[in-house]
Short mmCIF file of C-alpha atoms in Angstrom, two decimals:
data_model
loop_
_atom_site.label_atom_id
_atom_site.label_comp_id
_atom_site.label_asym_id
_atom_site.label_seq_id
_atom_site.Cartn_x
_atom_site.Cartn_y
_atom_site.Cartn_z
CA MET A 166 -65.95 5.52 -39.43
CA ILE A 167 -63.43 5.77 -36.64
CA SER A 168 -64.30 7.70 -33.53
CA LEU A 169 -61.38 9.25 -31.61
CA THR A 170 -61.63 10.79 -28.20
CA PHE A 171 -58.91 13.06 -26.82
CA GLY A 172 -58.64 13.42 -23.08
CA TRP A 173 -57.38 16.99 -23.00
CA PRO A 174 -57.09 18.74 -19.68
CA ASN A 175 -59.01 21.92 -18.92
CA ASP A 176 -58.24 24.74 -21.32
CA ASN A 177 -56.83 26.89 -18.55
CA LYS A 178 -54.07 24.32 -18.04
CA LEU A 179 -53.02 24.11 -21.68
CA THR A 180 -49.72 25.53 -22.82
CA THR A 181 -49.45 27.67 -25.96
CA GLU A 182 -47.98 24.72 -27.86
CA GLU A 183 -50.85 22.46 -26.75
CA MET A 184 -53.49 25.01 -27.83
CA THR A 185 -51.86 25.21 -31.27
CA ILE A 186 -51.87 21.42 -31.62
CA LEU A 187 -55.56 21.24 -30.62
CA VAL A 188 -56.57 23.75 -33.28
CA MET A 189 -54.59 21.89 -35.93
CA LEU A 190 -56.16 18.56 -35.00
CA ARG A 191 -59.64 19.91 -35.60
CA LEU A 192 -58.63 20.83 -39.17
CA ILE A 193 -57.10 17.42 -40.09
CA PRO A 194 -59.17 14.63 -41.70
CA THR A 195 -59.96 11.63 -39.50
CA SER A 196 -57.80 9.18 -41.54
CA CYS A 197 -54.79 11.33 -40.93
CA LEU A 198 -55.57 11.62 -37.26
CA VAL A 199 -54.98 7.89 -36.83
CA ILE A 200 -51.45 8.19 -38.15
CA LEU A 201 -50.83 11.31 -36.12
CA CYS A 202 -52.03 9.65 -32.92
CA LEU A 203 -49.81 6.63 -33.49
CA THR A 204 -46.86 8.92 -34.08
CA PHE A 205 -47.70 10.88 -30.95
CA GLU A 206 -47.82 7.67 -28.88
CA VAL A 207 -44.52 6.38 -30.25
CA ALA A 208 -42.87 9.69 -29.48
CA HIS A 209 -44.23 9.51 -25.94
CA VAL A 210 -42.96 5.96 -25.40
CA TRP A 211 -39.49 6.79 -26.69
CA GLY A 212 -39.08 9.75 -24.36
CA ASP A 213 -39.91 12.65 -26.66
CA ASP A 214 -39.42 15.86 -24.71
CA SER A 215 -42.47 17.64 -26.15
CA GLY A 216 -43.54 18.49 -22.60
CA THR A 217 -47.20 17.35 -22.94
CA ALA A 218 -49.29 17.16 -19.82
CA SER A 219 -49.85 13.42 -20.22
CA ALA A 220 -46.10 12.75 -20.39
CA GLN A 221 -45.55 14.94 -17.36
CA ALA A 222 -48.24 13.08 -15.44
CA THR A 223 -46.57 9.75 -16.17
CA SER A 224 -43.27 11.16 -14.94
CA ASP A 225 -44.91 12.46 -11.76
CA GLN A 226 -46.31 9.01 -11.00
CA ASN A 227 -42.86 7.45 -11.24
CA GLU A 228 -41.21 10.03 -9.00
CA SER A 229 -40.18 9.03 -5.48
CA PRO A 230 -41.63 11.34 -2.81
CA GLU A 231 -38.47 10.93 -0.75
CA ASP A 232 -35.76 11.90 -3.21
CA GLY A 233 -37.52 13.29 -6.25
CA LYS A 234 -35.53 11.06 -8.59
CA HIS A 235 -36.95 9.34 -11.65
CA GLN A 236 -37.41 5.60 -11.55
CA ASP A 237 -34.75 4.94 -14.19
CA GLU A 238 -32.26 6.91 -12.06
CA ARG A 239 -33.10 4.94 -8.92
CA GLU A 240 -32.67 1.68 -10.80
CA SER A 241 -29.28 2.65 -12.20
CA PRO A 242 -26.81 -0.25 -11.60
CA ILE A 243 -24.58 1.93 -9.41
CA SER A 244 -26.14 5.03 -7.92
CA GLU A 245 -23.67 5.56 -5.08
CA PHE A 246 -20.81 3.93 -3.23
CA LYS A 247 -21.77 1.61 -0.40
CA VAL A 248 -19.83 2.72 2.66
CA SER A 249 -20.51 1.66 6.26
CA THR A 250 -18.36 3.39 8.89
CA VAL A 251 -18.15 4.49 12.50
CA LEU A 252 -17.12 8.12 13.02
CA THR A 253 -14.99 9.19 15.98
CA GLU A 254 -12.91 12.25 16.82
CA GLY A 255 -9.55 12.83 18.43
CA LYS A 256 -6.84 15.36 19.10
CA MET A 257 -3.10 15.26 19.55
CA VAL A 258 -0.05 17.51 19.69
CA LEU A 259 2.41 17.38 16.79
CA ASP A 260 5.46 19.60 16.57
CA GLY A 261 3.99 21.88 19.22
CA GLN A 262 0.65 22.24 17.42
CA GLU A 263 -2.66 20.80 18.62
CA ILE A 264 -4.22 18.68 15.86
CA GLU A 265 -7.92 17.86 15.80
CA TYR A 266 -9.02 15.06 13.51
CA THR A 267 -11.85 12.71 12.66
CA VAL A 268 -11.56 8.96 12.10
CA GLU A 269 -13.80 6.88 9.87
CA THR A 270 -13.51 3.15 10.50
CA GLY A 271 -15.38 0.62 8.42
CA MET A 272 -16.09 -0.96 5.07
CA LEU A 273 -16.24 0.20 1.48
CA THR A 274 -18.03 -2.34 -0.68
CA GLN A 275 -16.16 -3.14 -3.85
CA ALA A 276 -18.45 -3.81 -6.79
CA SER A 277 -18.30 -4.38 -10.52
CA ASP A 278 -19.74 -1.90 -13.00
CA ALA A 279 -22.85 -4.12 -13.06
CA ALA A 280 -23.23 -3.51 -9.29
CA ASP A 281 -22.26 -7.07 -8.37
CA GLU A 282 -20.68 -6.93 -4.92
CA LYS A 283 -17.21 -8.44 -4.93
CA ALA A 284 -15.69 -7.67 -1.54
CA SER A 285 -15.86 -5.56 1.59
CA VAL A 286 -12.62 -3.63 2.04
CA PHE A 287 -11.82 -2.46 5.55
CA PHE A 288 -10.19 0.93 6.00
CA ILE A 289 -9.38 3.48 8.67
CA ALA A 290 -9.24 7.09 7.48
CA TYR A 291 -7.86 10.01 9.49
CA ARG A 292 -8.88 13.44 8.19
CA ARG A 293 -8.79 17.07 9.23
CA PRO A 294 -12.03 18.27 7.61
CA THR A 295 -11.70 21.83 8.90
CA LEU A 296 -8.91 22.37 6.37
CA ASP A 297 -9.25 22.97 2.64
CA GLU A 298 -9.28 19.38 1.41
CA SER A 299 -8.61 20.38 -2.19
CA ASN A 300 -5.09 21.40 -1.11
CA ARG A 301 -4.70 18.87 1.69
CA PRO A 302 -2.62 15.79 0.74
CA VAL A 303 -4.14 12.35 1.24
CA THR A 304 -1.95 9.26 1.67
CA PHE A 305 -3.10 5.67 1.07
CA ALA A 306 -1.01 3.33 3.24
CA PHE A 307 -0.62 -0.44 3.21
CA ASN A 308 1.85 -3.08 4.29
CA GLY A 309 2.94 -6.15 2.40
CA GLY A 310 3.09 -9.89 2.92
CA PRO A 311 1.34 -10.64 0.72
CA GLY A 312 -1.23 -11.30 3.43
CA SER A 313 -0.45 -8.44 5.79
CA SER A 314 -2.85 -5.88 7.18
CA SER A 315 -1.81 -2.23 7.48
CA VAL A 316 -1.32 -2.47 11.25
CA TRP A 317 2.47 -2.05 11.15
CA LEU A 318 2.52 1.35 9.47
CA HIS A 319 -0.63 2.36 11.35
CA LEU A 320 0.48 1.67 14.92
CA GLY A 321 4.21 1.71 14.33
CA MET A 322 4.79 4.86 12.33
CA LEU A 323 1.98 6.97 10.88
CA GLY A 324 -1.08 6.96 13.12
CA PRO A 325 -1.81 9.25 16.09
CA GLN A 326 -1.02 6.45 18.54
CA ARG A 327 1.81 3.93 18.45
CA ILE A 328 3.28 1.04 20.33
CA LYS A 329 6.64 1.95 21.84
CA LEU A 330 9.16 -0.88 21.63
CA PRO A 331 12.52 -0.84 23.45
CA ASP A 332 15.33 0.76 21.45
CA ASP A 333 17.77 -1.92 22.58
CA ALA A 334 15.89 -4.65 20.67
CA SER A 335 14.78 -6.39 23.84
CA PHE A 336 11.36 -8.01 24.18
CA LEU A 337 8.44 -6.02 25.57
CA ARG A 338 6.70 -7.49 28.59
CA PRO A 339 2.91 -7.97 28.21
CA PRO A 340 0.33 -6.53 28.63
CA TYR A 341 0.95 -3.97 25.91
CA LYS A 342 -0.24 -0.36 25.73
CA LEU A 343 -0.40 2.37 23.10
CA ALA A 344 0.97 5.88 23.58
CA ASN A 345 0.61 9.16 21.71
CA ASN A 346 2.76 9.22 18.59
CA PRO A 347 4.82 12.43 18.33
CA PHE A 348 6.10 11.28 14.91
CA SER A 349 2.76 10.87 13.10
CA LEU A 350 2.36 12.57 9.73
CA LEU A 351 -1.23 13.63 10.40
CA ASP A 352 -0.21 17.28 10.49
CA VAL A 353 1.11 16.91 6.94
CA THR A 354 -1.39 14.59 5.24
CA ASP A 355 -4.70 12.80 5.71
CA LEU A 356 -4.11 9.08 6.18
CA VAL A 357 -6.13 6.18 4.77
CA PHE A 358 -5.02 2.73 5.92
CA ILE A 359 -6.10 -0.06 3.57
CA ASP A 360 -6.38 -3.75 4.43
CA PRO A 361 -6.34 -5.71 1.15
CA VAL A 362 -8.94 -8.45 0.74
CA SER A 363 -8.53 -11.33 3.26
CA THR A 364 -6.38 -9.18 5.61
CA GLY A 365 -7.64 -7.20 8.59
CA TYR A 366 -11.45 -7.34 8.40
CA SER A 367 -11.56 -7.28 4.58
CA ARG A 368 -13.27 -10.28 3.01
CA PRO A 369 -14.60 -11.42 -0.37
CA ALA A 370 -18.37 -11.09 -0.79
CA LYS A 371 -20.55 -14.16 -0.36
CA ASP A 372 -19.95 -16.77 -3.08
CA GLU A 373 -17.08 -14.76 -4.54
CA GLU A 374 -13.82 -16.64 -5.13
CA LYS A 375 -10.93 -15.23 -3.11
CA SER A 376 -8.54 -16.03 -5.97
CA GLN A 377 -9.80 -12.96 -7.86
CA PHE A 378 -7.97 -10.82 -5.26
CA HIS A 379 -4.92 -12.97 -4.50
CA GLY A 380 -2.20 -12.29 -7.02
CA TYR A 381 0.01 -9.48 -8.25
CA ASP A 382 -2.35 -8.20 -10.95
CA GLU A 383 -5.48 -9.09 -8.98
CA ASP A 384 -4.25 -7.24 -5.90
CA VAL A 385 -3.21 -4.15 -7.85
CA ARG A 386 -6.64 -3.98 -9.50
CA SER A 387 -8.48 -4.39 -6.19
CA VAL A 388 -6.42 -1.90 -4.19
CA GLY A 389 -6.44 0.45 -7.16
CA GLN A 390 -10.23 0.32 -7.32
CA PHE A 391 -10.42 1.08 -3.60
CA ILE A 392 -8.25 4.17 -4.05
CA HIS A 393 -10.40 5.30 -6.98
CA ASP A 394 -13.67 4.66 -5.14
CA TRP A 395 -12.55 6.31 -1.91
CA THR A 396 -11.23 9.32 -3.81
CA SER A 397 -14.53 9.64 -5.65
CA HIS A 398 -16.81 9.06 -2.66
CA TYR A 399 -15.01 11.60 -0.50
CA ARG A 400 -14.46 14.01 -3.43
CA ARG A 401 -10.68 14.16 -3.19
CA TRP A 402 -9.76 14.19 -6.87
CA GLU A 403 -8.22 17.63 -6.53
CA SER A 404 -6.13 16.71 -3.49
CA PRO A 405 -2.41 15.86 -3.80
CA LYS A 406 -2.31 12.07 -3.59
CA PHE A 407 0.34 9.68 -2.27
CA ILE A 408 0.72 5.94 -1.77
CA PHE A 409 2.80 4.55 1.07
CA GLY A 410 3.89 0.91 1.04
CA GLU A 411 6.12 -1.31 3.13
CA SER A 412 7.85 -4.59 2.20
CA TYR A 413 5.72 -6.33 -0.49
CA GLY A 414 3.88 -3.04 -0.39
CA GLY A 415 6.82 -1.70 -2.42
CA LEU A 416 5.96 -4.05 -5.27
CA ARG A 417 2.28 -3.18 -4.87
CA ALA A 418 3.10 0.55 -4.91
CA ALA A 419 5.12 0.18 -8.12
CA GLY A 420 2.24 -1.61 -9.80
CA LEU A 421 -0.34 0.83 -8.46
CA ALA A 422 1.55 3.89 -9.69
CA ARG A 423 1.19 2.65 -13.26
CA HIS A 424 -2.27 1.08 -12.84
CA LEU A 425 -3.83 4.23 -11.40
CA GLN A 426 -2.48 6.12 -14.40
CA SER A 427 -3.56 3.67 -17.07
CA ARG A 428 -6.94 2.64 -15.63
CA TYR A 429 -8.22 5.83 -14.00
CA ASN A 430 -5.89 8.60 -15.22
CA LEU A 431 -5.26 9.22 -11.53
CA GLU A 432 -1.86 10.82 -11.09
CA LEU A 433 0.14 10.67 -7.87
CA ASN A 434 2.38 13.30 -6.36
CA GLY A 435 4.54 10.76 -4.61
CA VAL A 436 5.29 7.17 -3.63
CA VAL A 437 6.89 6.22 -0.31
CA VAL A 438 8.50 2.80 0.01
CA ILE A 439 9.63 1.52 3.40
CA SER A 440 11.97 -1.50 3.25
CA GLY A 441 10.51 -2.41 -0.10
CA ALA A 442 10.69 -5.53 -2.23
CA ILE A 443 10.41 -4.64 -5.90
CA ASN A 444 12.74 -6.99 -7.80
CA PHE A 445 12.60 -10.53 -6.41
CA GLN A 446 15.76 -11.54 -8.26
CA THR A 447 17.70 -9.56 -5.66
CA LEU A 448 16.06 -11.55 -2.83
CA ARG A 449 15.60 -15.17 -3.94
CA PHE A 450 18.59 -17.39 -3.17
CA GLY A 451 19.02 -20.28 -5.57
CA ASN A 452 21.23 -22.05 -8.04
CA GLY A 453 22.10 -19.89 -11.00
CA ASN A 454 21.19 -16.63 -9.26
CA ASP A 455 24.18 -15.10 -7.48
CA LEU A 456 22.62 -11.65 -7.17
CA PRO A 457 21.12 -12.11 -3.67
CA TYR A 458 24.50 -13.18 -2.27
CA VAL A 459 25.89 -9.85 -3.45
CA CYS A 460 22.94 -7.81 -2.22
CA PHE A 461 22.77 -9.36 1.27
CA LEU A 462 26.48 -9.12 2.08
CA PRO A 463 26.50 -5.47 3.28
CA THR A 464 23.66 -6.27 5.71
CA TYR A 465 25.65 -9.27 6.97
CA ALA A 466 28.48 -6.82 7.71
CA ALA A 467 26.16 -4.39 9.51
CA THR A 468 24.67 -7.22 11.58
CA ALA A 469 28.10 -8.52 12.57
CA TRP A 470 29.13 -4.98 13.55
CA TYR A 471 26.04 -4.54 15.72
CA HIS A 472 26.72 -7.78 17.59
CA LYS A 473 30.45 -7.00 17.93
CA ALA A 474 31.47 -10.00 15.86
CA LEU A 475 34.08 -8.16 13.72
CA GLY A 476 37.74 -7.45 14.31
CA VAL A 477 38.90 -4.50 16.39
CA GLU A 478 39.69 -2.33 13.39
CA LEU A 479 36.22 -2.62 11.85
CA GLN A 480 34.39 -2.39 15.18
CA ALA A 481 36.03 1.00 15.75
CA LEU A 482 34.32 2.40 12.63
CA PRO A 483 30.75 3.74 12.40
CA VAL A 484 28.33 1.22 10.92
CA ALA A 485 27.88 3.34 7.79
CA GLU A 486 31.58 3.10 7.00
CA VAL A 487 31.63 -0.66 7.56
CA VAL A 488 28.67 -1.00 5.22
CA LYS A 489 30.41 1.14 2.60
CA LEU A 490 33.46 -1.15 2.67
CA ALA A 491 31.20 -4.18 2.33
CA GLU A 492 29.37 -2.64 -0.63
CA GLU A 493 32.61 -1.93 -2.45
CA PHE A 494 33.74 -5.49 -1.88
CA ALA A 495 30.34 -6.91 -2.90
CA TYR A 496 30.20 -5.02 -6.21
CA GLY A 497 33.90 -5.54 -6.86
CA GLN A 498 36.01 -8.53 -5.90
CA TYR A 499 33.15 -10.65 -4.59
CA ALA A 500 30.87 -10.19 -7.61
CA ASP A 501 33.78 -10.82 -9.98
CA THR A 502 34.65 -14.09 -8.24
CA LEU A 503 31.04 -15.32 -8.28
CA LEU A 504 30.70 -14.38 -11.93
CA ARG A 505 33.73 -16.47 -12.85
CA GLY A 506 32.33 -19.53 -11.09
CA SER A 507 34.61 -22.55 -11.40
CA ALA A 508 36.89 -20.50 -13.69
CA ALA A 509 38.09 -18.49 -10.66
CA SER A 510 41.62 -19.36 -9.62
CA ALA A 511 42.38 -20.96 -6.28
CA GLU A 512 44.20 -17.81 -5.23
CA GLN A 513 41.23 -15.61 -6.10
CA LEU A 514 38.87 -17.91 -4.21
CA GLN A 515 41.07 -17.82 -1.10
CA GLU A 516 41.50 -14.03 -1.17
CA THR A 517 37.77 -13.52 -1.63
CA ALA A 518 36.89 -15.92 1.18
CA SER A 519 39.35 -14.17 3.50
CA GLU A 520 37.88 -10.71 2.88
CA TYR A 521 34.35 -12.06 3.11
CA SER A 522 35.19 -13.49 6.52
CA ARG A 523 36.76 -10.23 7.70
CA LEU A 524 33.72 -8.16 6.72
CA THR A 525 30.99 -10.53 7.94
CA GLY A 526 32.40 -12.27 10.99
CA ILE A 527 31.83 -15.71 9.48
CA ALA A 528 34.78 -18.09 9.77
CA GLN A 529 36.80 -18.38 6.56
CA ASP A 530 36.57 -22.16 6.57
CA TYR A 531 32.75 -21.93 6.61
CA VAL A 532 32.81 -19.38 3.77
CA THR A 533 35.05 -21.63 1.68
CA ARG A 534 32.96 -24.76 2.33
CA SER A 535 29.81 -22.86 1.35
CA ASN A 536 31.38 -22.07 -2.01
CA LEU A 537 31.33 -18.36 -1.07
CA ARG A 538 27.52 -18.44 -1.08
CA ILE A 539 25.79 -18.04 2.29
CA SER A 540 22.04 -17.60 2.40
CA MET A 541 20.27 -15.44 4.95
CA PRO A 542 19.00 -18.35 7.14
CA GLN A 543 22.50 -19.84 7.13
CA PHE A 544 24.05 -16.52 8.15
CA GLY A 545 21.50 -16.01 10.92
CA LYS A 546 22.40 -19.40 12.36
CA GLU A 547 26.18 -19.25 11.92
CA LEU A 548 27.18 -15.73 13.00
CA LEU A 549 26.63 -16.24 16.74
CA ARG A 550 26.59 -20.03 16.85
CA VAL A 551 29.38 -20.16 19.45
CA ARG A 552 27.26 -17.92 21.70
CA GLY A 553 24.22 -20.16 21.25
CA LYS A 554 22.24 -17.36 19.60
CA THR A 555 20.57 -16.68 16.28
CA THR A 556 19.77 -13.34 14.62
CA GLY A 557 16.44 -12.00 13.43
CA ARG A 558 15.27 -11.73 9.85
CA PHE A 559 13.06 -8.62 9.96
CA ASP A 560 15.51 -7.00 12.34
CA SER A 561 18.89 -8.64 12.88
CA ARG A 562 19.43 -6.75 16.14
CA TYR A 563 17.06 -9.22 17.82
CA LEU A 564 18.47 -12.48 19.16
CA GLY A 565 16.89 -15.92 19.40
CA MET A 566 17.71 -19.39 20.68
CA ASP A 567 17.18 -22.54 18.64
CA ARG A 568 16.50 -25.97 20.08
CA SER A 569 19.53 -27.36 18.27
CA GLY A 570 22.93 -25.70 17.98
CA ILE A 571 24.07 -27.85 15.07
CA GLY A 572 21.44 -27.01 12.46
CA GLU A 573 22.15 -25.25 9.18
CA SER A 574 19.42 -22.61 9.38
CA THR A 575 17.49 -20.64 11.98
CA GLU A 576 14.35 -22.26 13.39
CA TYR A 577 12.32 -19.05 13.75
CA ASP A 578 12.58 -15.28 13.47
CA PRO A 579 13.11 -13.71 16.92
CA SER A 580 12.32 -10.23 15.59
CA GLY A 581 8.94 -11.45 14.39
CA ALA A 582 8.30 -13.04 17.77
CA ALA A 583 9.12 -9.71 19.44
CA ILE A 584 6.66 -7.58 17.47
CA PHE A 585 3.68 -9.72 16.39
CA GLY A 586 2.13 -10.03 19.85
CA PRO A 587 2.32 -6.34 20.83
CA PHE A 588 0.92 -5.11 17.51
CA THR A 589 -1.92 -7.66 17.52
CA ALA A 590 -3.02 -6.91 21.08
CA THR A 591 -2.92 -3.15 20.78
CA MET A 592 -4.70 -3.11 17.41
CA ASN A 593 -7.60 -5.21 18.68
CA GLN A 594 -7.97 -3.01 21.76
CA TYR A 595 -7.63 0.22 19.78
CA LEU A 596 -10.34 -0.79 17.30
CA ARG A 597 -12.89 -1.40 20.01
CA GLU A 598 -11.94 1.05 22.73
CA VAL A 599 -10.83 4.13 20.78
CA LEU A 600 -12.36 3.73 17.33
CA GLU A 601 -15.53 2.12 18.77
CA TYR A 602 -15.66 -0.42 15.98
CA GLU A 603 -17.15 -3.80 16.91
CA GLN A 604 -16.63 -6.75 14.62
CA PRO A 605 -16.84 -10.46 15.58
CA ARG A 606 -14.43 -11.52 12.83
CA THR A 607 -10.77 -12.09 13.53
CA TYR A 608 -8.67 -9.11 12.58
CA GLU A 609 -6.08 -10.82 10.39
CA ILE A 610 -2.75 -9.18 11.21
CA LEU A 611 -0.74 -11.43 8.91
CA THR A 612 -2.42 -14.37 7.23
CA GLY A 613 -1.51 -17.23 4.94
CA ASN A 614 -5.11 -17.35 3.71
CA VAL A 615 -4.09 -15.36 0.61
CA GLN A 616 -2.09 -18.30 -0.70
CA PRO A 617 -1.62 -19.43 -3.37
CA TRP A 618 -0.62 -15.99 -4.63
CA ASN A 619 -0.77 -15.69 -8.40
CA TYR A 620 2.34 -14.45 -10.20
CA ASP A 621 1.31 -15.67 -13.66
CA THR A 622 2.12 -12.31 -15.22
CA PHE A 623 5.79 -13.03 -14.42
CA THR A 624 5.84 -16.59 -15.74
CA GLY A 625 9.33 -17.56 -16.86
CA ARG A 626 11.07 -14.70 -15.04
CA TYR A 627 11.52 -13.20 -11.59
CA VAL A 628 8.79 -11.07 -10.09
CA ASP A 629 9.81 -7.48 -10.78
CA GLY A 630 7.88 -4.21 -10.54
CA SER A 631 10.75 -2.06 -11.77
CA GLU A 632 9.32 -1.40 -15.21
CA ALA A 633 5.93 -0.41 -13.80
CA LEU A 634 7.63 2.10 -11.54
CA ARG A 635 9.85 3.46 -14.30
CA SER A 636 6.90 3.77 -16.64
CA ALA A 637 4.83 5.70 -14.08
CA MET A 638 7.67 8.08 -13.24
CA THR A 639 8.36 8.69 -16.90
CA ALA A 640 4.73 9.41 -17.76
CA ASN A 641 4.44 11.80 -14.81
CA PRO A 642 7.70 13.75 -14.45
CA TYR A 643 6.44 15.29 -11.18
CA LEU A 644 6.07 11.90 -9.47
CA ARG A 645 8.50 11.73 -6.53
CA LEU A 646 9.84 8.57 -4.88
CA TYR A 647 11.09 8.35 -1.30
CA VAL A 648 12.76 5.10 -0.19
CA ALA A 649 13.76 4.24 3.38
CA CYS A 650 15.90 1.21 4.22
CA GLY A 651 17.31 -0.25 7.44
CA TYR A 652 20.89 -1.43 7.87
CA TYR A 653 19.70 -4.45 9.89
CA ASP A 654 16.97 -5.64 7.54
CA LEU A 655 17.64 -9.23 6.47
CA ALA A 656 14.26 -9.57 4.75
CA THR A 657 14.65 -6.81 2.15
CA PRO A 658 18.25 -5.55 2.44
CA HIS A 659 19.09 -1.97 1.57
CA PHE A 660 21.62 -3.00 -1.08
CA ALA A 661 18.95 -5.02 -2.91
CA MET A 662 16.86 -1.87 -3.17
CA GLN A 663 19.91 0.12 -4.27
CA TYR A 664 20.57 -2.40 -7.04
CA THR A 665 16.92 -2.19 -8.12
CA LEU A 666 16.99 1.61 -8.33
CA ASP A 667 20.37 1.61 -10.07
CA HIS A 668 18.87 -0.63 -12.77
CA LEU A 669 15.50 1.08 -13.05
CA GLY A 670 16.38 2.54 -16.45
CA LEU A 671 14.96 5.93 -15.52
CA GLU A 672 15.92 8.92 -17.65
CA THR A 673 18.88 10.80 -16.16
CA ALA A 674 16.86 14.01 -15.89
CA LEU A 675 14.36 12.24 -13.62
CA GLN A 676 16.89 10.66 -11.28
CA SER A 677 16.62 13.65 -8.95
CA ASN A 678 12.99 12.63 -8.26
CA ILE A 679 14.30 9.69 -6.20
CA ARG A 680 15.50 10.05 -2.64
CA VAL A 681 16.98 7.12 -0.69
CA SER A 682 17.75 7.17 3.03
CA ARG A 683 19.28 4.54 5.29
CA PHE A 684 18.67 4.11 8.99
CA GLU A 685 20.11 2.21 11.92
CA GLY A 686 17.14 -0.09 12.19
CA GLY A 687 15.61 -3.16 10.66
CA HIS A 688 12.71 -3.83 8.31
CA MET A 689 10.57 -1.61 10.53
CA MET A 690 13.22 0.98 11.28
CA TYR A 691 10.52 3.21 12.77
CA ILE A 692 10.34 1.09 15.95
CA TYR A 693 13.82 2.45 16.75
CA GLU A 694 13.12 5.97 17.96
CA PRO A 695 16.33 7.70 16.78
CA ALA A 696 15.58 6.41 13.27
CA MET A 697 11.94 7.45 13.57
CA GLN A 698 12.87 11.01 14.49
CA ARG A 699 14.93 11.46 11.34
CA LEU A 700 12.41 9.61 9.21
CA ARG A 701 9.61 12.02 10.14
CA SER A 702 11.83 15.05 9.64
CA GLU A 703 12.82 13.94 6.14
CA LEU A 704 9.26 13.03 5.15
CA VAL A 705 7.85 16.38 6.27
CA ASP A 706 10.28 18.14 3.93
CA TRP A 707 9.76 15.60 1.17
CA TYR A 708 5.96 15.98 1.21
CA ARG A 709 6.35 19.74 0.99
CA ASP A 710 8.57 19.39 -2.07
CA ALA A 711 6.31 16.79 -3.68
CA VAL A 712 3.26 19.06 -3.58
CA GLY A 713 5.25 22.11 -4.59
CA SER A 714 4.68 24.00 -1.33
CA PRO A 715 7.10 26.82 -0.43
#
């Protein structure tokens, strides 16, 4: 005979259902009770929600006194985002209005779905939390490289403080100081500056290979995950969202626009590209690719005009008109001659070389001996050779001096030399003094530690984000694109971007979603204040249109 003992609680604690069960048990034969008890225990183990006191007691024992969560909830692979930041506050005056804001500076840990930490991504977020954040735009900003931090857009254009460089393209004397930025967009949008992994203070987690972040696809996935995680952690899914990229950041922005759609169903209101590189075929000089020679020529003309290296007739024109003449020549006679190759007649070659010389300031004999194909480093060396000067790459207004006057190419970029020091010094001081963020690591302004950069997805062809951008704009017909280019940019010339957009393949009805503006500046046209004034004015209106505000 089997003896069963039931540890029921006091009758005054029994529920109606429990009382009913107790009465039934007393009427059931003992042999059946064994089966019933086993069934009861199995149901308890598998989480049956019968609400018995014994099940409730087990649950109470597993409950944390601090948060009241069940053990299985606390042990969930990912219970929350891991964010470590320093919070500061500031105020500024924009367009006659006093703006109060908060700044969060720190790390967001990037993890897999299994909670394996992959990287710590450094960010600086400016917000105006007193406003309705569901209607407040948020902009995710980054620079390019690859290997660049977001310092250039942060302290050069968008943030509440900026470094003021001379408008005449002269060098700034150290030490360097920041000043209030009357052209910030903080009155229009919250700003989140992202440093991709290995730039700024962002680093891979311990024992994680850096190669999983260093490539076109890898970078898009990582930055895309940051945008998703930040949006989720700060509950900004209902906010109008924008991405803002410069240089290689243009290629990243194109990839992100599609990736955020396809991976997270996260739709953007707009994409801003400053001096962007999207189609590398327009930028890579080499045998068999004549496209860059066509795309760079108008910037050669603008550079020659700036340095007064053209004839009297052309120098008397505004730079925009000189550039227009150069574009017509580049797409017309010049492109036709290059396309014909050795089939071009001697007369055509001579006429083309003559006009090329007139528009660029390069001697006709040099143009002819170069087979009508002059690369950017060659142009930078040759234009002002007789003056003993070279021109900058990021900004051809800047002048340099090489050790040798007989070389074929420039030895360094004087525009890079003019800006790297000031931005590095002021960023390091700003982080510690204003943002109160202490970190013993080196803040990597621009690093080669991201190399080799993986472009395997483009094997057998030029790197090109055009289709990703077209696809995103087609899938979201409200997605707006704003593009800003500088006339004196010899890194990513404006005509290369124009060619890219002209060959995007976007539906005619969506063409009006693209706005392109040109400025009398270089790669970072915003360091030239007259350009910066117009740039802010246009972006304020553009943001309003992109979010559908009256």
